[in-house]
Amino acid sequence: MQTGVVVNPKFVQNSSAKTVISIDAMGGDHGVGVVIDGMVRAANTLPEINFILHGREQEISPLLSKHKILKERVQVRHADDVVKMDDRPSRIMRHGKSTSMWSSLESVRQKEASVAVSCGNTGALMAIAMIRLRKAQGVKRPAIAILWPSLNPQGFNVMLDVGADIRADAQDLKVFALMGASYARNGLGLEQPRIGLLNVGTEDHKGKPELHEANDIIAADATTNKFKYVGFVEGGDIPSDKVDVIVTDGFTGNVALKTGEGTANLIGFRMREAFTRNIFSKISALLALRNLRYLRHKIDPRQVNGGVFLGLNGTVIKSHGAADATGVEAAIRLAFQLSQLGFNEKLAARVAYGLQNSQDNHETDDDPIVGSDK
Amino acid sequence: MQTGVVVNPKFVQNSSAKTVISIDAMGGDHGVGVVIDGMVRAANTLPEINFILHGREQEISPLLSKHKILKERVQVRHADDVVKMDDRPSRIMRHGKSTSMWSSLESVRQKEASVAVSCGNTGALMAIAMIRLRKAQGVKRPAIAILWPSLNPQGFNVMLDVGADIRADAQDLKVFALMGASYARNGLGLEQPRIGLLNVGTEDHKGKPELHEANDIIAADATTNKFKYVGFVEGGDIPSDKVDVIVTDGFTGNVALKTGEGTANLIGFRMREAFTRNIFSKISALLALRNLRYLRHKIDPRQVNGGVFLGLNGTVIKSHGAADATGVEAAIRLAFQLSQLGFNEKLAARVAYGLQNSQDNHETDDDPIVGSDK
């Protein structure tokens, strides 16, 4: 193991009363600089945040020294190696101990930090998280949840799984519903989130066998688990106000997420084209600038950068590989918020309770645990 | 069987030299009027088009009589019943003989019309088409192909399957590639379309086993079948210029299609909001009107309304259930274009050739058929 500690004594003094976030400095598309810029932005408005930053010390230190605000708030952990975007997860699981990604998760495992953030290879991050943090009780398949811009008052819906695993059986989908509800309750402040199961139609006879089974078992336990179950939803409902949490397997969820991003990119391209065709359209674009900025703000995917790994003993946030400083800042803010809420413990309690008190579990417990999940 | 012919003698005289399209008047969300309005629009610019219109004569005739242009160009076939949006396909297969949908496909089966167009229940339409028109040789699973707005010079990409069947094995995906290439060649005029297989990543090790197998067999026969194979593509590539045809199973394709539509709707909603927030934004919207119209035209899904059923002995076009007159017109124009091209015969020949000359077929034929598919 090639990781080493670069001690910052002031950090040690400060960190006990602070929220410590573990950051993988390497592996994003835009390098260390963007990650540090994102940390600066977050630190500017979150005085309670401290960082452990993992990566090549010789690349990190010169950049870090430029930012006074980070001076006493960052501890650097040197790691020689970097997980590349095209590295196979199986290789990293065997030979990845000296990478910054591995080191960043180790800080969560050791409880030095409450949440880890990485812009690197998703598959490798999940693979290391599974072996180092291990799965929470009752969770066979962890999931990655994201926030999707929507027409709901809270502005976003939760969708999971968007790519932790390409498969999910009915029981996995039920656990996703429990975890997604907990995330919506804590992350979006929804007391009774509405859960929908993604399918190719809303009629009961449509779709795959595992979806019919999941439809039944999720519906059976909705009240016990303090969510509303709206049944099957379609792709068009993902950004709608009919539902707060969309449950699906990681293959379908990943395709849907990227299709949504691709569609938004296409429309953005056509919009720039429409407003720059000729001198008249450019003038009207200037006049419409406030409107266009408002629009961009409303649908800017960078504002909600960060897929959360759910179902592990520790919280891990995967930032978009192409994230800029605004995107990295958003991922760090999310990490901070979830840490402050004690989210991971609440989620674990919620899943354990949901599985224990399931209709398809004979050892039901009639005495509900109270207040575990808000 | 409760369908009957309402003879229009002038139609019979005219139709021999004309392209006859069979239209299901019933079953769309907006009723018969919208379908007839779409026919009027198409007839105005396509002097070579005639129609056989299937549905309740008492509803159709009063509306039809208002449009002089349709007078000698439409034959009405009375059908008592209508397939409803929530009818199960299995029920319609057994008891649907008296419906306008069944009747509209019967016209294609009898070769009175070259293409059928319906706004009704997709599952029922495919089910009837399978038993009445039957599958083309070598096709185990027919597919529904749509045109997706894209950054390519041709403005659209082909995607299939978007919902004929929720499953597809590797061999089905190969047939989809052959059919999609033929559609792109004939419908979009692309000599050597680029085919991509939808997956959750572009690396070879990602995704489901059937995708790896399909990846190998599609790549092996690309040159023989006159297309380029670009390998795995992701959801974000669907509207891109990296690929012309996206191949996937009907479950994933349907979710992706509806997610794309939902995302476009969300952005449209936010855009209207941005340009109507207050009096200043409304004024700037007026000034930007030409730009906004240009944008709408570029991404208007009604311009490409029409999922084409591929792999049957006859061409069937499924129009969106919620299509307005512009949408119905687009579906009819597509039907006309495919009929003029003799598309269905070309596609059948292409699939037969592709399967016969496959690397995994021992009875290969070294003498390629020429000119069957443009």
Coordinates of N, CA, C and O in Angstrom, one line a residue, chain B residues 68-154:
Chain B
K68 N -63.9 18.6 -49.6 CA -64.1 18.4 -51.0 C -62.9 17.6 -51.6 O -63.1 16.7 -52.4
I69 N -61.7 17.9 -51.1 CA -60.5 17.3 -51.6 C -60.5 15.8 -51.4 O -59.9 15.0 -52.2
L70 N -61.2 15.3 -50.4 CA -61.2 13.9 -50.1 C -62.3 13.1 -50.8 O -62.3 11.9 -50.8
K71 N -63.2 13.9 -51.5 CA -64.4 13.3 -52.1 C -64.2 12.1 -52.9 O -64.8 11.1 -52.7
E72 N -63.3 12.2 -53.9 CA -63.1 11.0 -54.8 C -61.9 10.2 -54.4 O -61.5 9.3 -55.2
R73 N -61.4 10.5 -53.2 CA -60.1 9.8 -52.9 C -60.2 8.9 -51.7 O -59.2 8.3 -51.3
V74 N -61.4 8.8 -51.1 CA -61.5 8.0 -49.9 C -62.7 6.9 -50.1 O -63.8 7.3 -50.5
Q75 N -62.3 5.7 -49.7 CA -63.4 4.7 -49.6 C -63.5 4.4 -48.1 O -62.5 4.1 -47.5
V76 N -64.8 4.4 -47.7 CA -65.0 4.1 -46.3 C -65.4 2.6 -46.1 O -66.2 2.1 -46.8
R77 N -64.7 2.0 -45.1 CA -65.1 0.6 -44.7 C -65.7 0.7 -43.3 O -64.9 1.0 -42.4
H78 N -66.9 0.3 -43.2 CA -67.5 0.4 -41.9 C -67.0 -0.8 -41.0 O -66.9 -1.9 -41.4
A79 N -66.7 -0.4 -39.7 CA -66.4 -1.4 -38.7 C -67.1 -1.0 -37.4 O -67.0 0.2 -37.0
D80 N -67.9 -1.9 -36.8 CA -68.7 -1.6 -35.6 C -67.8 -1.2 -34.4 O -68.2 -0.3 -33.7
D81 N -66.7 -1.9 -34.2 CA -66.0 -1.8 -32.9 C -64.7 -1.0 -33.0 O -64.2 -0.9 -34.1
V82 N -64.3 -0.6 -31.8 CA -63.1 0.2 -31.7 C -62.2 -0.5 -30.6 O -62.7 -0.9 -29.6
V83 N -60.9 -0.6 -30.9 CA -59.9 -1.1 -29.9 C -59.7 0.1 -29.0 O -59.3 1.1 -29.4
K84 N -59.9 -0.2 -27.7 CA -59.6 0.9 -26.7 C -58.1 0.8 -26.3 O -57.5 -0.2 -26.4
M85 N -57.6 2.0 -25.7 CA -56.2 2.1 -25.4 C -55.9 1.0 -24.3 O -54.7 0.6 -24.2
D86 N -56.8 0.7 -23.4 CA -56.5 -0.3 -22.4 C -57.0 -1.7 -22.7 O -56.9 -2.6 -21.8
D87 N -57.4 -2.0 -23.9 CA -57.7 -3.4 -24.2 C -56.4 -4.2 -24.2 O -55.4 -3.8 -24.7
R88 N -56.6 -5.4 -23.7 CA -55.4 -6.3 -23.7 C -55.3 -6.9 -25.2 O -56.2 -7.4 -25.7
P89 N -54.0 -6.9 -25.6 CA -53.8 -7.5 -27.0 C -54.3 -8.9 -27.1 O -54.9 -9.2 -28.2
S90 N -54.2 -9.7 -26.1 CA -54.7 -11.1 -26.2 C -56.2 -11.2 -26.4 O -56.6 -12.0 -27.2
R91 N -56.9 -10.2 -25.8 CA -58.4 -10.2 -26.0 C -58.7 -9.8 -27.5 O -59.6 -10.4 -28.1
I92 N -58.0 -8.8 -28.0 CA -58.2 -8.3 -29.3 C -57.9 -9.4 -30.4 O -58.6 -9.5 -31.4
M93 N -56.8 -10.2 -30.1 CA -56.5 -11.2 -31.0 C -57.6 -12.2 -31.2 O -57.8 -12.8 -32.3
R94 N -58.3 -12.5 -30.1 CA -59.4 -13.5 -30.1 C -60.7 -12.8 -30.6 O -61.5 -13.5 -31.3
H95 N -61.0 -11.6 -30.1 CA -62.4 -11.1 -30.3 C -62.4 -9.8 -31.1 O -63.3 -9.0 -31.1
G96 N -61.3 -9.5 -31.8 CA -61.2 -8.1 -32.4 C -61.5 -8.0 -33.9 O -61.3 -7.0 -34.5
K97 N -62.1 -9.1 -34.4 CA -62.4 -9.1 -35.9 C -63.3 -8.0 -36.4 O -63.2 -7.5 -37.5
S98 N -64.1 -7.5 -35.5 CA -65.1 -6.4 -35.9 C -64.6 -5.0 -35.7 O -65.3 -4.0 -35.8
T99 N -63.3 -4.9 -35.3 CA -62.8 -3.6 -35.0 C -62.2 -2.9 -36.3 O -61.8 -3.5 -37.2
S100 N -62.1 -1.6 -36.2 CA -61.6 -0.8 -37.3 C -60.1 -1.1 -37.5 O -59.6 -1.1 -38.6
M101 N -59.4 -1.4 -36.4 CA -58.0 -1.7 -36.5 C -57.7 -3.0 -37.3 O -56.9 -3.0 -38.2
W102 N -58.5 -4.0 -37.0 CA -58.4 -5.3 -37.7 C -58.7 -5.0 -39.2 O -57.9 -5.5 -40.0
S103 N -59.7 -4.3 -39.4 CA -60.1 -4.1 -40.8 C -59.0 -3.3 -41.6 O -58.8 -3.6 -42.8
S104 N -58.4 -2.3 -40.9 CA -57.4 -1.6 -41.6 C -56.2 -2.4 -42.0 O -55.5 -2.2 -43.0
L105 N -55.8 -3.4 -41.1 CA -54.7 -4.3 -41.5 C -55.2 -5.3 -42.6 O -54.3 -5.7 -43.4
E106 N -56.4 -5.7 -42.6 CA -57.0 -6.6 -43.6 C -56.8 -6.0 -45.0 O -56.5 -6.8 -45.9
S107 N -56.9 -4.7 -45.1 CA -56.7 -4.1 -46.4 C -55.3 -4.3 -46.9 O -55.0 -4.4 -48.1
V108 N -54.3 -4.3 -46.0 CA -52.9 -4.5 -46.4 C -52.7 -6.0 -46.7 O -52.1 -6.3 -47.7
R109 N -53.3 -6.9 -45.9 CA -53.2 -8.3 -46.2 C -53.8 -8.6 -47.6 O -53.2 -9.5 -48.3
Q110 N -54.9 -8.0 -47.9 CA -55.6 -8.3 -49.2 C -54.9 -7.5 -50.4 O -55.4 -7.6 -51.5
K111 N -53.9 -6.8 -50.0 CA -53.1 -6.0 -51.0 C -54.0 -4.9 -51.7 O -53.7 -4.5 -52.9
E112 N -55.0 -4.5 -51.1 CA -55.8 -3.3 -51.6 C -55.1 -2.0 -51.3 O -55.2 -1.0 -51.9
A113 N -54.3 -2.1 -50.2 CA -53.6 -0.9 -49.7 C -52.1 -1.4 -49.5 O -51.9 -2.5 -49.2
S114 N -51.2 -0.4 -49.6 CA -49.8 -0.8 -49.4 C -49.3 -0.7 -48.0 O -48.4 -1.4 -47.5
V115 N -49.9 0.3 -47.3 CA -49.4 0.6 -45.9 C -50.7 0.9 -45.0 O -51.6 1.5 -45.5
A116 N -50.7 0.4 -43.8 CA -51.8 0.8 -42.8 C -51.2 1.8 -41.8 O -50.1 1.6 -41.4
V117 N -52.1 2.7 -41.4 CA -51.8 3.7 -40.4 C -52.8 3.7 -39.3 O -54.0 3.7 -39.6
S118 N -52.4 3.6 -38.0 CA -53.4 3.6 -36.9 C -52.8 4.5 -35.8 O -51.6 4.4 -35.5
C119 N -53.7 5.2 -35.1 CA -53.3 6.0 -33.9 C -53.7 5.2 -32.6 O -53.6 5.7 -31.5
G120 N -54.1 3.9 -32.8 CA -54.6 3.2 -31.7 C -53.6 2.4 -30.8 O -52.4 2.6 -31.0
N121 N -54.1 1.6 -29.9 CA -53.4 0.7 -29.0 C -52.2 0.0 -29.7 O -52.4 -0.9 -30.5
T122 N -51.0 0.3 -29.3 CA -49.8 -0.3 -30.0 C -49.7 -1.8 -29.8 O -49.5 -2.5 -30.8
G123 N -50.0 -2.3 -28.6 CA -49.9 -3.7 -28.4 C -50.9 -4.5 -29.2 O -50.5 -5.6 -29.8
A124 N -52.1 -4.0 -29.3 CA -53.1 -4.7 -30.1 C -52.8 -4.6 -31.6 O -53.0 -5.6 -32.3
L125 N -52.3 -3.5 -32.0 CA -52.0 -3.3 -33.4 C -50.9 -4.3 -33.8 O -51.0 -5.0 -34.9
M126 N -49.9 -4.5 -33.0 CA -48.8 -5.4 -33.3 C -49.3 -6.9 -33.2 O -49.0 -7.7 -34.1
A127 N -50.2 -7.1 -32.2 CA -50.7 -8.5 -32.1 C -51.6 -8.9 -33.3 O -51.4 -10.0 -33.9
I128 N -52.4 -8.0 -33.8 CA -53.2 -8.3 -35.0 C -52.3 -8.4 -36.2 O -52.4 -9.3 -37.0
A129 N -51.3 -7.5 -36.3 CA -50.4 -7.5 -37.5 C -49.7 -8.9 -37.5 O -49.4 -9.4 -38.6
M130 N -49.3 -9.4 -36.4 CA -48.5 -10.6 -36.3 C -49.3 -11.8 -36.8 O -48.8 -12.6 -37.6
I131 N -50.6 -11.8 -36.5 CA -51.4 -13.0 -36.9 C -52.0 -12.8 -38.3 O -52.2 -13.8 -39.0
R132 N -52.3 -11.6 -38.7 CA -52.8 -11.4 -40.1 C -51.8 -11.2 -41.1 O -51.9 -11.8 -42.2
L133 N -50.8 -10.4 -40.9 CA -49.8 -10.2 -41.9 C -48.7 -11.2 -41.8 O -48.0 -11.6 -42.8
R134 N -48.4 -11.7 -40.6 CA -47.4 -12.7 -40.3 C -46.0 -12.2 -40.4 O -45.8 -11.2 -41.1
K135 N -45.1 -12.8 -39.7 CA -43.7 -12.4 -39.7 C -43.0 -12.7 -41.0 O -43.2 -13.7 -41.6
A136 N -42.1 -11.8 -41.4 CA -41.3 -12.0 -42.6 C -40.3 -13.2 -42.3 O -40.0 -13.5 -41.2
Q137 N -39.8 -13.8 -43.4 CA -38.9 -15.0 -43.3 C -37.7 -14.6 -42.5 O -37.1 -13.5 -42.8
G138 N -37.3 -15.4 -41.5 CA -36.1 -15.2 -40.7 C -36.3 -14.2 -39.5 O -35.4 -14.1 -38.7
V139 N -37.5 -13.6 -39.4 CA -37.7 -12.7 -38.3 C -38.5 -13.4 -37.2 O -39.6 -13.9 -37.4
K140 N -37.8 -13.5 -36.0 CA -38.5 -14.1 -34.9 C -39.3 -13.1 -34.1 O -40.4 -13.3 -33.7
R141 N -38.7 -11.9 -34.0 CA -39.4 -10.8 -33.3 C -39.4 -9.6 -34.2 O -38.4 -9.0 -34.5
P142 N -40.6 -9.1 -34.7 CA -40.7 -7.8 -35.4 C -40.3 -6.7 -34.4 O -40.2 -6.9 -33.2
A143 N -40.1 -5.5 -34.9 CA -39.6 -4.4 -34.1 C -40.4 -3.1 -34.5 O -40.8 -3.1 -35.7
I144 N -40.5 -2.2 -33.6 CA -41.0 -0.9 -34.0 C -39.8 0.1 -34.1 O -39.1 0.2 -33.1
A145 N -39.7 0.8 -35.2 CA -38.6 1.7 -35.4 C -39.2 3.1 -35.5 O -40.2 3.4 -36.0
I146 N -38.5 4.1 -34.9 CA -38.9 5.5 -34.9 C -37.7 6.3 -35.4 O -36.5 5.9 -35.4
L147 N -38.0 7.5 -35.8 CA -37.0 8.5 -36.1 C -36.8 9.4 -34.9 O -37.8 9.9 -34.4
W148 N -35.6 9.6 -34.5 CA -35.2 10.4 -33.3 C -34.5 11.7 -33.8 O -33.4 11.5 -34.4
P149 N -34.9 12.9 -33.4 CA -34.2 14.1 -33.8 C -32.7 14.0 -33.4 O -32.4 13.6 -32.3
S150 N -31.8 14.3 -34.3 CA -30.4 14.1 -34.0 C -29.6 15.3 -34.6 O -30.1 16.1 -35.3
L151 N -28.3 15.3 -34.2 CA -27.3 16.2 -34.7 C -26.8 15.9 -36.1 O -25.9 16.6 -36.6
N152 N -27.2 14.7 -36.6 CA -26.7 14.3 -37.9 C -27.2 15.2 -39.1 O -28.3 15.8 -38.9
P153 N -26.5 15.2 -40.2 CA -26.9 16.1 -41.3 C -28.4 15.7 -41.8 O -29.2 16.6 -42.1
Q154 N -28.7 14.4 -41.7 CA -30.1 14.0 -42.1 C -31.1 14.4 -41.0 O -32.3 14.3 -41.3

